[in-house]
Short mmCIF file of C-alpha atoms and ligand atoms in Angstrom, two decimals:
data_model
loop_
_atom_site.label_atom_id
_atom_site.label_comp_id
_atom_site.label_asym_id
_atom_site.label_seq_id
_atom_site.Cartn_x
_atom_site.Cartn_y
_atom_site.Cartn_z
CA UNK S 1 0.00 0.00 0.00
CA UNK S 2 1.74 3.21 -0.77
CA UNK S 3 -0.10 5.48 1.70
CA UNK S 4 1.75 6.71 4.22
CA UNK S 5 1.21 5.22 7.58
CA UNK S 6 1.57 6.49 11.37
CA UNK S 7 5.25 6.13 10.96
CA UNK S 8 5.71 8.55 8.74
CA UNK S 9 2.93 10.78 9.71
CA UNK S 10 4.05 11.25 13.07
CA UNK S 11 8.02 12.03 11.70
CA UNK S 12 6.36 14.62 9.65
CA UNK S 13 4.44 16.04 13.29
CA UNK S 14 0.92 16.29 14.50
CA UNK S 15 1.19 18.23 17.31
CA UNK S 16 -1.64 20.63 17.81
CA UNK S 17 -3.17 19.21 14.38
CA UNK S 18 -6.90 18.05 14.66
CA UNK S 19 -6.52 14.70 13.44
CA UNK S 20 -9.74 13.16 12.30
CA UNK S 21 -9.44 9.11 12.85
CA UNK S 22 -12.32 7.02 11.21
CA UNK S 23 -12.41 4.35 13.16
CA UNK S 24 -14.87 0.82 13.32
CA UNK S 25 -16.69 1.49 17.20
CA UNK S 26 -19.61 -0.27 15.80
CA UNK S 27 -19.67 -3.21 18.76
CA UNK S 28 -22.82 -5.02 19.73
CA UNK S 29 -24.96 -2.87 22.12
CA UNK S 30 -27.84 -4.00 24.59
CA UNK S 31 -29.81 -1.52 26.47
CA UNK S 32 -26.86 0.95 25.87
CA UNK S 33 -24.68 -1.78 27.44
CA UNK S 34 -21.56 -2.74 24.90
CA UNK S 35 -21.32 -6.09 24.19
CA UNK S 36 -18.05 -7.34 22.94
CA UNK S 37 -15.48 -4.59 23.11
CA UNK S 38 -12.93 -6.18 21.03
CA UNK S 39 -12.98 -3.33 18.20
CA UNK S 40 -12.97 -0.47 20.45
CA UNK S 41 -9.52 -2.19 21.98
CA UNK S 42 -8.25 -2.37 18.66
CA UNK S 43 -8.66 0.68 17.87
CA UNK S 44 -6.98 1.92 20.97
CA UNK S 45 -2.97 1.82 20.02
CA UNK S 46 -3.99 4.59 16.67
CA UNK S 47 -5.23 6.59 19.05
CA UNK S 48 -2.76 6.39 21.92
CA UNK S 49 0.15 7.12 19.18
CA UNK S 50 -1.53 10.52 18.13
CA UNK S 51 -2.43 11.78 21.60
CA UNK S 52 0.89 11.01 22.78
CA UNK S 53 2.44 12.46 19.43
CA UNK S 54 0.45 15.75 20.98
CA UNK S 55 -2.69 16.08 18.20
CA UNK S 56 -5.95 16.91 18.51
CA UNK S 57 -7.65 13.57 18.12
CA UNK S 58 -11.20 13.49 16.87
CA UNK S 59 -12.69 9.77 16.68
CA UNK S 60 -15.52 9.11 14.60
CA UNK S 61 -17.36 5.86 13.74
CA UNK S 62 -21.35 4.38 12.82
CA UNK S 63 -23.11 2.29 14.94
CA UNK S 64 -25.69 -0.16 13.89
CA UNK S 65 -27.83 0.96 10.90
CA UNK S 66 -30.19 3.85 11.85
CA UNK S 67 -30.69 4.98 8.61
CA UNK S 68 -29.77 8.47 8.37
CA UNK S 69 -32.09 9.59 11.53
CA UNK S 70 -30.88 9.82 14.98
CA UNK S 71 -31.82 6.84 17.18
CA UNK S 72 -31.01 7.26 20.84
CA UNK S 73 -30.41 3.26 21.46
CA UNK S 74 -27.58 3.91 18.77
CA UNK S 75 -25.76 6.84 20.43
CA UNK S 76 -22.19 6.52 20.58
CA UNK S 77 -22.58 8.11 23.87
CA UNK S 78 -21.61 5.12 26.04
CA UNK S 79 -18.19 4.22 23.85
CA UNK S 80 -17.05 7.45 24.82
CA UNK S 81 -17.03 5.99 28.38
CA UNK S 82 -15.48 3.10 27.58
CA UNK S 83 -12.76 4.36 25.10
CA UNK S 84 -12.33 6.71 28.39
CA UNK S 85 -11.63 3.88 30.34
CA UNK S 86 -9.51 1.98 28.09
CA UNK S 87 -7.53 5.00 27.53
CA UNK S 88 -7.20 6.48 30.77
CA UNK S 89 -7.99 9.70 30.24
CA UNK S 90 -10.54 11.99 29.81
CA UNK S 91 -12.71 11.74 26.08
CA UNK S 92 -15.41 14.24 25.34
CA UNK S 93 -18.55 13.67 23.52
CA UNK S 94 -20.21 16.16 20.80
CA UNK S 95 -23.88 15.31 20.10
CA UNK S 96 -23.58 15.95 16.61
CA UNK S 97 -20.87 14.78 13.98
CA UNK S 98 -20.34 17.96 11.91
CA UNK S 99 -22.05 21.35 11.96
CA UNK S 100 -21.64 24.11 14.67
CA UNK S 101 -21.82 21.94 17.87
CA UNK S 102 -18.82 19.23 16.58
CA UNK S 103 -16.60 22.84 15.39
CA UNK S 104 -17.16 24.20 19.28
CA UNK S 105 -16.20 20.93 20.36
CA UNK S 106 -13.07 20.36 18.47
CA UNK S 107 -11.93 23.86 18.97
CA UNK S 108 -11.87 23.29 22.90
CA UNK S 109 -9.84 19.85 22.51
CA UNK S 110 -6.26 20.61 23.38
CA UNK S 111 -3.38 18.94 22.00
CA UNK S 112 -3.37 15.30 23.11
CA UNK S 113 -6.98 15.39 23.79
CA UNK S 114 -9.52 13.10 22.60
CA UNK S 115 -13.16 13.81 21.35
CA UNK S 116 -15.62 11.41 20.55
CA UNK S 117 -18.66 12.16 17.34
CA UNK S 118 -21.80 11.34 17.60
CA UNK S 119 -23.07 8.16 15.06
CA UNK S 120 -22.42 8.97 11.95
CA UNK S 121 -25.09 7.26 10.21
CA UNK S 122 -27.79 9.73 12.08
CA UNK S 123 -27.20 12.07 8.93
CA UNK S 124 -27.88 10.52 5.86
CA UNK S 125 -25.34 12.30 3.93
CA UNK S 126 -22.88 9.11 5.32
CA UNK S 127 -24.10 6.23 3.67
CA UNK S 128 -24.90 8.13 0.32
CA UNK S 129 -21.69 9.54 0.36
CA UNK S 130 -22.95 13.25 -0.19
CA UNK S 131 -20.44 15.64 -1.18
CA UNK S 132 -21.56 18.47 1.41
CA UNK S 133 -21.73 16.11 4.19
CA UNK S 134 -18.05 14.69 3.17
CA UNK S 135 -17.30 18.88 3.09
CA UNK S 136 -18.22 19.18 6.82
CA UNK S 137 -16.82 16.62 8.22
CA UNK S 138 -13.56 17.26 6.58
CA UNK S 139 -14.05 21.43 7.47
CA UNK S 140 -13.65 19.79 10.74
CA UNK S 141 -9.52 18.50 10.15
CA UNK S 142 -6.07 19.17 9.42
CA UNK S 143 -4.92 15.36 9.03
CA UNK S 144 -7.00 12.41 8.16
CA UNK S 145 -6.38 9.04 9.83
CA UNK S 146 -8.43 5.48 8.21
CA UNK S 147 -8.44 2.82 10.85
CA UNK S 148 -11.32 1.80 10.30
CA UNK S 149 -10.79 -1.97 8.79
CA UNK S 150 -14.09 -3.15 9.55
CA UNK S 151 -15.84 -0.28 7.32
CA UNK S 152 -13.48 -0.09 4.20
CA UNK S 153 -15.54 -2.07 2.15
CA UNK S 154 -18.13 1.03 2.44
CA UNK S 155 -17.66 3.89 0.16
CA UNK S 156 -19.01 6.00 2.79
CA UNK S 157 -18.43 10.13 3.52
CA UNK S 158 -16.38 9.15 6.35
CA UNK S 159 -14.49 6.56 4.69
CA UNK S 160 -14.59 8.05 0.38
CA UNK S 161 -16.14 11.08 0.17
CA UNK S 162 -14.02 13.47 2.80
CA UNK S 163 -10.79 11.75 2.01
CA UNK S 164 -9.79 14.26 -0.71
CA UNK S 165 -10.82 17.29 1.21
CA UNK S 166 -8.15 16.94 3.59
CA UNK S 167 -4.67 18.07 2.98
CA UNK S 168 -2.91 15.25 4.91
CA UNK S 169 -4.35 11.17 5.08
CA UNK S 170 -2.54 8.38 6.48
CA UNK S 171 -3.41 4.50 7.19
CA UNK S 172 -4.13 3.84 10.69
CA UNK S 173 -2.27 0.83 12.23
CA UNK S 174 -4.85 -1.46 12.47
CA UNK S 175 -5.97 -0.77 8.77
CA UNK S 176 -2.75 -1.31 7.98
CA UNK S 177 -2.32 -4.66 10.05
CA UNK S 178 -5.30 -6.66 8.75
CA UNK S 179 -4.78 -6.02 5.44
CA UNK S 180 -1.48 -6.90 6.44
CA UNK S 181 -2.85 -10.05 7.74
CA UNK S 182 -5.39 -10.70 5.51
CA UNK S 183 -3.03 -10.75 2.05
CA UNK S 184 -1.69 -14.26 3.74
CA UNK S 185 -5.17 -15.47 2.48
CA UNK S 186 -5.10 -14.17 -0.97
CA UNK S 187 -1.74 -15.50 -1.08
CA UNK S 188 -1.28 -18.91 1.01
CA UNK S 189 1.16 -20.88 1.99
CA UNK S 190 -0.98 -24.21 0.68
CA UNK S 191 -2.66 -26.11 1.73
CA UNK S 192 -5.39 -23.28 1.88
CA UNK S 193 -7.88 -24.47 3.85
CA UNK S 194 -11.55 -21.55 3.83
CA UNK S 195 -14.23 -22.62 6.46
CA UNK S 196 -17.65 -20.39 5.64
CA UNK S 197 -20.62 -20.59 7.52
CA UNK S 198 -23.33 -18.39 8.33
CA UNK S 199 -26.97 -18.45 7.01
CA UNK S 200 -27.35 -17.36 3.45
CA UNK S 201 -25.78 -18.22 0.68
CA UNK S 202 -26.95 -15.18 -0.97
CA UNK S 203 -24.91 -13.05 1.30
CA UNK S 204 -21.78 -15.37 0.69
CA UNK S 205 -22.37 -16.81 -2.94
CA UNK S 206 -19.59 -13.88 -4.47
CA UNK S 207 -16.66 -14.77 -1.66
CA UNK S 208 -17.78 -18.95 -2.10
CA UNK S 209 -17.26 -18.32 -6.27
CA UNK S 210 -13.80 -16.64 -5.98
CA UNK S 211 -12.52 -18.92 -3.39
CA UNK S 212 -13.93 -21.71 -4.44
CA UNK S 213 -10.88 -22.01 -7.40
CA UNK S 214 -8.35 -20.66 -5.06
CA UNK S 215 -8.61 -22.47 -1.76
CA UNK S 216 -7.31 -26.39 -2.28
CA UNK S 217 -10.17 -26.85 0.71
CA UNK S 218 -13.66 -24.99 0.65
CA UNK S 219 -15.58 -26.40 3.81
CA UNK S 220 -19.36 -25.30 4.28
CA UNK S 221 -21.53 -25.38 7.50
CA UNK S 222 -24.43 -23.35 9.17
CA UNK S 223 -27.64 -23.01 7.58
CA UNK S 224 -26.14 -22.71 4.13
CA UNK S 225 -25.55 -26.27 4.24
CA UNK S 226 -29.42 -26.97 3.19
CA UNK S 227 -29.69 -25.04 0.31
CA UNK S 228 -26.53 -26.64 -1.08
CA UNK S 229 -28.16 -30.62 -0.49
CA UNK S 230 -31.29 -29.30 -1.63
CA UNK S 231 -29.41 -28.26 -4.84
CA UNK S 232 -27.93 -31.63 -5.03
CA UNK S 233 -30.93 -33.51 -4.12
CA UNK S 234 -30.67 -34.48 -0.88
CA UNK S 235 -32.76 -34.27 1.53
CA UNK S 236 -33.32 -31.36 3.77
CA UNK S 237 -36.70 -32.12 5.93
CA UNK S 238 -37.86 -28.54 7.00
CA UNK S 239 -34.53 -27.33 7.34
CA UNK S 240 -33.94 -23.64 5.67
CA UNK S 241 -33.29 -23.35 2.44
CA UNK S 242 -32.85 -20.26 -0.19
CA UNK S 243 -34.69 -22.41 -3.06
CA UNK S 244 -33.84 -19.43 -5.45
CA UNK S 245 -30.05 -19.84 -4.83
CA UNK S 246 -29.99 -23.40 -5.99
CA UNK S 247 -28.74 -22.85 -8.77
CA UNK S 248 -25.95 -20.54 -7.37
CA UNK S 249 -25.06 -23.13 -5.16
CA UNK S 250 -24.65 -25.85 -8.07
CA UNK S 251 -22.74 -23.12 -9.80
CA UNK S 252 -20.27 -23.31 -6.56
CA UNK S 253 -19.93 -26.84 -6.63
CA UNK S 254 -18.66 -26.73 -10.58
CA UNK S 255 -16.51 -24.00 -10.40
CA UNK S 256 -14.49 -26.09 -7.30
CA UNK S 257 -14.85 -29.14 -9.31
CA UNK S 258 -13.30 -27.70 -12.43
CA UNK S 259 -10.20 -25.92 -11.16
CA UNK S 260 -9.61 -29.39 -8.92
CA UNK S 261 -10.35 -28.24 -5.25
CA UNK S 262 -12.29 -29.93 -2.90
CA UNK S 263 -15.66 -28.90 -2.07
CA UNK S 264 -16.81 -30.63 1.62
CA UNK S 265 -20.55 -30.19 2.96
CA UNK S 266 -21.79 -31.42 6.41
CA UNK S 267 -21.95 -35.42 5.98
CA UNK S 268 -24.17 -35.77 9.41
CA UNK S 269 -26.61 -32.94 11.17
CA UNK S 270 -28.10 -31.75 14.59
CA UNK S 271 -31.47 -31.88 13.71
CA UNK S 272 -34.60 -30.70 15.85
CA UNK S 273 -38.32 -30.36 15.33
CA UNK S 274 -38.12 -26.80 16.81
CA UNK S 275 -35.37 -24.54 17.24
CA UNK S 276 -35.42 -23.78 20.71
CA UNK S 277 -33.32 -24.57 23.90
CA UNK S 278 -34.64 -27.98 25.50
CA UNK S 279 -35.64 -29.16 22.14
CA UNK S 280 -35.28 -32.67 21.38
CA UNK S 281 -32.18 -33.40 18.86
CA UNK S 282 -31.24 -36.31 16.94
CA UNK S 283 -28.08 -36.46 14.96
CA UNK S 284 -28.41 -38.21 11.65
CA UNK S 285 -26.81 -38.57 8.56
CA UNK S 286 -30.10 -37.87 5.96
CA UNK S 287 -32.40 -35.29 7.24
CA UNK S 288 -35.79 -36.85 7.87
CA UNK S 289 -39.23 -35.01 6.68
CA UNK S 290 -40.20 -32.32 9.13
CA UNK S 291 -36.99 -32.26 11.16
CA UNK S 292 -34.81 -28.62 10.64
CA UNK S 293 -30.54 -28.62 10.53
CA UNK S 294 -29.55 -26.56 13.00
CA UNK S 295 -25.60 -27.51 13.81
CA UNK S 296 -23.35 -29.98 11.68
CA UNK S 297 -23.01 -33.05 12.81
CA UNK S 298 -19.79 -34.76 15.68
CA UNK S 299 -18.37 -36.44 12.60
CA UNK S 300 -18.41 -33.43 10.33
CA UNK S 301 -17.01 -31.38 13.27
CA UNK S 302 -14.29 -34.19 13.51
CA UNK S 303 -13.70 -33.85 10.10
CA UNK S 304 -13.54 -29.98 9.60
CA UNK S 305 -11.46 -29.62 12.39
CA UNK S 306 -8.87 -32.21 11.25
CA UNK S 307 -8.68 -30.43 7.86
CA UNK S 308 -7.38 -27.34 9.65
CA UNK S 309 -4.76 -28.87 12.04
CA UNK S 310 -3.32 -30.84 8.95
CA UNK S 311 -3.75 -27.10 6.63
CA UNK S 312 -0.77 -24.11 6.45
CA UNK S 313 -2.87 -21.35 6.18
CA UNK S 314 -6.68 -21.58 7.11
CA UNK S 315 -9.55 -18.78 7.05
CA UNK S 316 -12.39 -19.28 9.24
CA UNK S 317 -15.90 -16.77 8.44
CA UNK S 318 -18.97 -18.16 9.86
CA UNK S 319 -21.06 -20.26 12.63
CA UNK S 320 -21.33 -23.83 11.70
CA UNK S 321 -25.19 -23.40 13.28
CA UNK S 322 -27.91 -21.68 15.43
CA UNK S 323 -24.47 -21.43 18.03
CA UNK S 324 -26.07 -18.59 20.28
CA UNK S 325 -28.44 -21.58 21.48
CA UNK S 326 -25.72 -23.60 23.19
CA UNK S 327 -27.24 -27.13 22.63
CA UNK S 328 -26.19 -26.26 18.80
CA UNK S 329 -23.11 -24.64 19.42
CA UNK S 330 -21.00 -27.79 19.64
CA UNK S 331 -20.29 -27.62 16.05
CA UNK S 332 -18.94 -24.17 15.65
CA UNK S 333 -17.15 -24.56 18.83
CA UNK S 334 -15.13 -28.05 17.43
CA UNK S 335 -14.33 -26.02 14.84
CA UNK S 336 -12.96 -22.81 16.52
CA UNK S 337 -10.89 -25.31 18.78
CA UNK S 338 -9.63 -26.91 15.46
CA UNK S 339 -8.47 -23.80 13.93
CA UNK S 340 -6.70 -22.82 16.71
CA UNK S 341 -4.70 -25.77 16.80
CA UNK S 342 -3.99 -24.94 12.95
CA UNK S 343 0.19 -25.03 12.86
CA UNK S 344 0.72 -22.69 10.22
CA UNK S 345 -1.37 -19.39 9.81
CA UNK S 346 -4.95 -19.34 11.02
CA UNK S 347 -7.19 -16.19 10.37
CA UNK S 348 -10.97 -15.46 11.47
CA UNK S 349 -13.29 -13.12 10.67
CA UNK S 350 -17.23 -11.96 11.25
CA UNK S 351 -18.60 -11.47 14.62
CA UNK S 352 -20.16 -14.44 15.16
CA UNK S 353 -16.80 -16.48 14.92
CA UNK S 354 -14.93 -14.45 17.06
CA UNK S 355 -17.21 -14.31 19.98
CA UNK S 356 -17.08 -18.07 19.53
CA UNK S 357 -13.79 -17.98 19.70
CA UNK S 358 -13.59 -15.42 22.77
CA UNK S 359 -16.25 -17.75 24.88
CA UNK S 360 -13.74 -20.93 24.15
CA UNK S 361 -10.91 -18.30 25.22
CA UNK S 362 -8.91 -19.46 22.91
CA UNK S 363 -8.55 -15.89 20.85
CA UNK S 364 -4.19 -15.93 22.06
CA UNK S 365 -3.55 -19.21 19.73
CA UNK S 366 -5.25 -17.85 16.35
CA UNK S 367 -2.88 -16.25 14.26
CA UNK S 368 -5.36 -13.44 13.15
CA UNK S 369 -8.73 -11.80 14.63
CA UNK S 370 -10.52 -9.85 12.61
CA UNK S 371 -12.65 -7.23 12.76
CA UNK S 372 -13.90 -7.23 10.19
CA UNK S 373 -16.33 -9.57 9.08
CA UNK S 374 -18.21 -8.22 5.48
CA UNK S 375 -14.40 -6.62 4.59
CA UNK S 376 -12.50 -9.03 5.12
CA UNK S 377 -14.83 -11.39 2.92
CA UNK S 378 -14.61 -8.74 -0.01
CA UNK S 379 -10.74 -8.50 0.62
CA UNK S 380 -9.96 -12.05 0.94
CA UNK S 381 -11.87 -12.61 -2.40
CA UNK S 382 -8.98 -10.10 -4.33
CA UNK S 383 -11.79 -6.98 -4.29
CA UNK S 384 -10.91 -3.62 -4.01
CA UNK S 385 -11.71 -2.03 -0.93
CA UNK S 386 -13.40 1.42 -1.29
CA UNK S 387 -11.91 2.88 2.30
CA UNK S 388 -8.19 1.78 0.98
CA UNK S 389 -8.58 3.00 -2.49
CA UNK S 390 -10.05 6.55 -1.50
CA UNK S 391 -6.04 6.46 0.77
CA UNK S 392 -4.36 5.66 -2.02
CA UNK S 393 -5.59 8.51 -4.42
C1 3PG G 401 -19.82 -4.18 10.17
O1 3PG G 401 -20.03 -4.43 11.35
O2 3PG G 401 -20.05 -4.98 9.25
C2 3PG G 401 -19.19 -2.85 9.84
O3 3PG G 401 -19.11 -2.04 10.96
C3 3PG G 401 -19.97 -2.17 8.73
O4 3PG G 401 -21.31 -2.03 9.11
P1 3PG G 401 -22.45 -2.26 8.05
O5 3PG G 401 -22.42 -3.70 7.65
O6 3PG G 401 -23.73 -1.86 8.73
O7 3PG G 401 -22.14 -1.35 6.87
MG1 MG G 402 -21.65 -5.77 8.06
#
């Protein structure tokens, strides 16, 4: 990437610059309660360089999706108090992101100071990446900082549109480390082995088609198992399947078959007649009429993990099944042991997988922890993502 990072952005000096930092603070919330913290700690060590480097730090991020309105459960509000905590020091909050009441705000942050934005996404202007919303926020900086990994695969104001308005950009050090990371997937030390779960196919069906070629071992769980037996004929019972994807997911299967990979699906099932806690499960190899898939099977588990202890690099994106119900979380949890015990590189992404991976405890032996989940799909799959491009113009 030839965009400059910290390194060189702190030789050149920051002190007393308002440095604007997009950051990824977009963590689970609950009753204004953050769930999993993990991204605001990873976005800490940007952020303690330029305060201690003496700028003016102004942090913004989205939250959730509340459609260009504001939406009090999605206030950023309480991850000012946490990245307070976390840094140890005082952050201040501004109720709005750009317009008179951020300006006051950022002209009484001193240098090494920290302020916090309000959601992003409560202006519309964001997500259509409108040029006069881009113009405020950037009226806002001297020095713009991208570190926000999770988000690059937006072409959002925050992370396109204001980039060119602002004299000075630089690459944040946790941008900088996952794509870092993340290129040892787009080019392996083989065997490759990809493990994607999740629910839909649709939402998956462009990263399964480029990696589907490239990885020597493309292994499939979570509900996006069903569609793919239904597309081969097998059966599924009442288990949930995309029946317009079908033919997407035959188109999968070919394109692994033709370049010579190996394409594994779930050969036995959790099943249940209702997904809920206390149900009744069976595990079988054919899923009868009226029973519903909700976690691969012990022997598929057995099998999945095995592939990644015996792989050199392996990417992990995905549950293997309904995993927040812990009865049908033994799957995704075999897995996320078997990963870690990869001996060569092992990388995982999405939300889901890492809070498996954070309830086993086991997040110190995997290689890599995303977080990002959507981006590092798109980058893993050779796209272009908007966030990096817009740095390197
Ligand atoms: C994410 O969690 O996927 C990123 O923060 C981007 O959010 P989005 O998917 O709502 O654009
Ligand atoms: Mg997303």
């Amino acid at each position: 990437m030839a965009v400059p990072g910290l390194d060189q952005l702190l030789a050149e000096g920051v002190r007393g610059a308002r440095v604007f930092v997009r950051s990824d603070l977009n963590v689970p919330m609950h009753d204004g309660r953050i769930g999993d913290d993990s991204r605001i700690r990873a976005s800490l060590p940007t952020l303690v360089r330029l305060t201690r480097a003496g700028a003016r730090v102004i942090v913004a991020s989205h939250l959730g999706r509340p459609k260009g309105k504001p939406s009090p459960e999605l206030s950023l509000r309480p991850v000012a108090a946490a990245l307070a905590r976390l840094l140890d020091c005082g952050v201040s909050f501004s109720t709005d992101c750009i317009g008179p009441k951020a300006e006051a705000a950022v002209a009484e942050l001193a240098p090494g100071q920290v302020l916090l934005l309000e959601n992003l996404r409560f202006h519309a202007g964001e997500e259509k990446n409108d040029r006069d919303f881009a113009a405020a926020l950037a009226a806002l900086a001297d020095v713009y900082v991208n570190d926000a990994f999770g988000t690059a695969h937006r072409a959002h104001a925050s992370t396109a549109g204001m980039v060119p308005l602002v004299p000075r950009v630089a690459a944040g050090d946790l941008l900088r480390s996952e794509l870092l990371h993340l290129r040892v997937v787009r080019e392996p030390e083989r065997p490759l082995l990809v493990i994607l779960g999740g629910a839909k196919v649709s939402t998956k069906l462009a990263v399964m088609e480029a990696l589907a070629p490239h990885a020597d071992v493309l292994a499939i769980g979570g509900a996006m198992t069903y569609t793919f037996l239904a597309a081969l004929n097998q059966p599924v019972g009442a288990s949930w399947v995309e029946r317009d994807c079908e033919g997407d997911a035959r188109r999968v299967l070919a394109a692994a078959e033709r370049a010579g990979r190996r394409l594994l699906l779930p050969s036995d099932h959790v099943v249940v007649q209702k997904v809920e806690a206390g149900a009744a499960r069976r595990v079988v190899d054919a899923i009868p009429e009226s029973w519903i898939g909700v976690d691969i099977g012990p022997r598929t588990a057995a099998a999945y993990a095995g592939e990644a202890r015996r792989a050199r690099t392996v990417f992990w994106n995905g549950p293997m099944g309904v995993f927040e119900i812990d009865a049908f979380a033994a799957g995704t949890e075999a897995v996320a042991r078997g990963v870690a015990a990869c001996r060569g590189t092992s990388v995982v992404g999405g939300g889901d997988s890492l809070a498996a991976v954070n309830r086993l405890g086991i997040g110190a032996r995997i290689g890599h922890l995303s977080t990002g989940g959507g981006a590092s799909l798109e980058y893993v799959q050779g796209l272009v993502l908007p966030g990096v491009a817009a740095l390197e113009h």
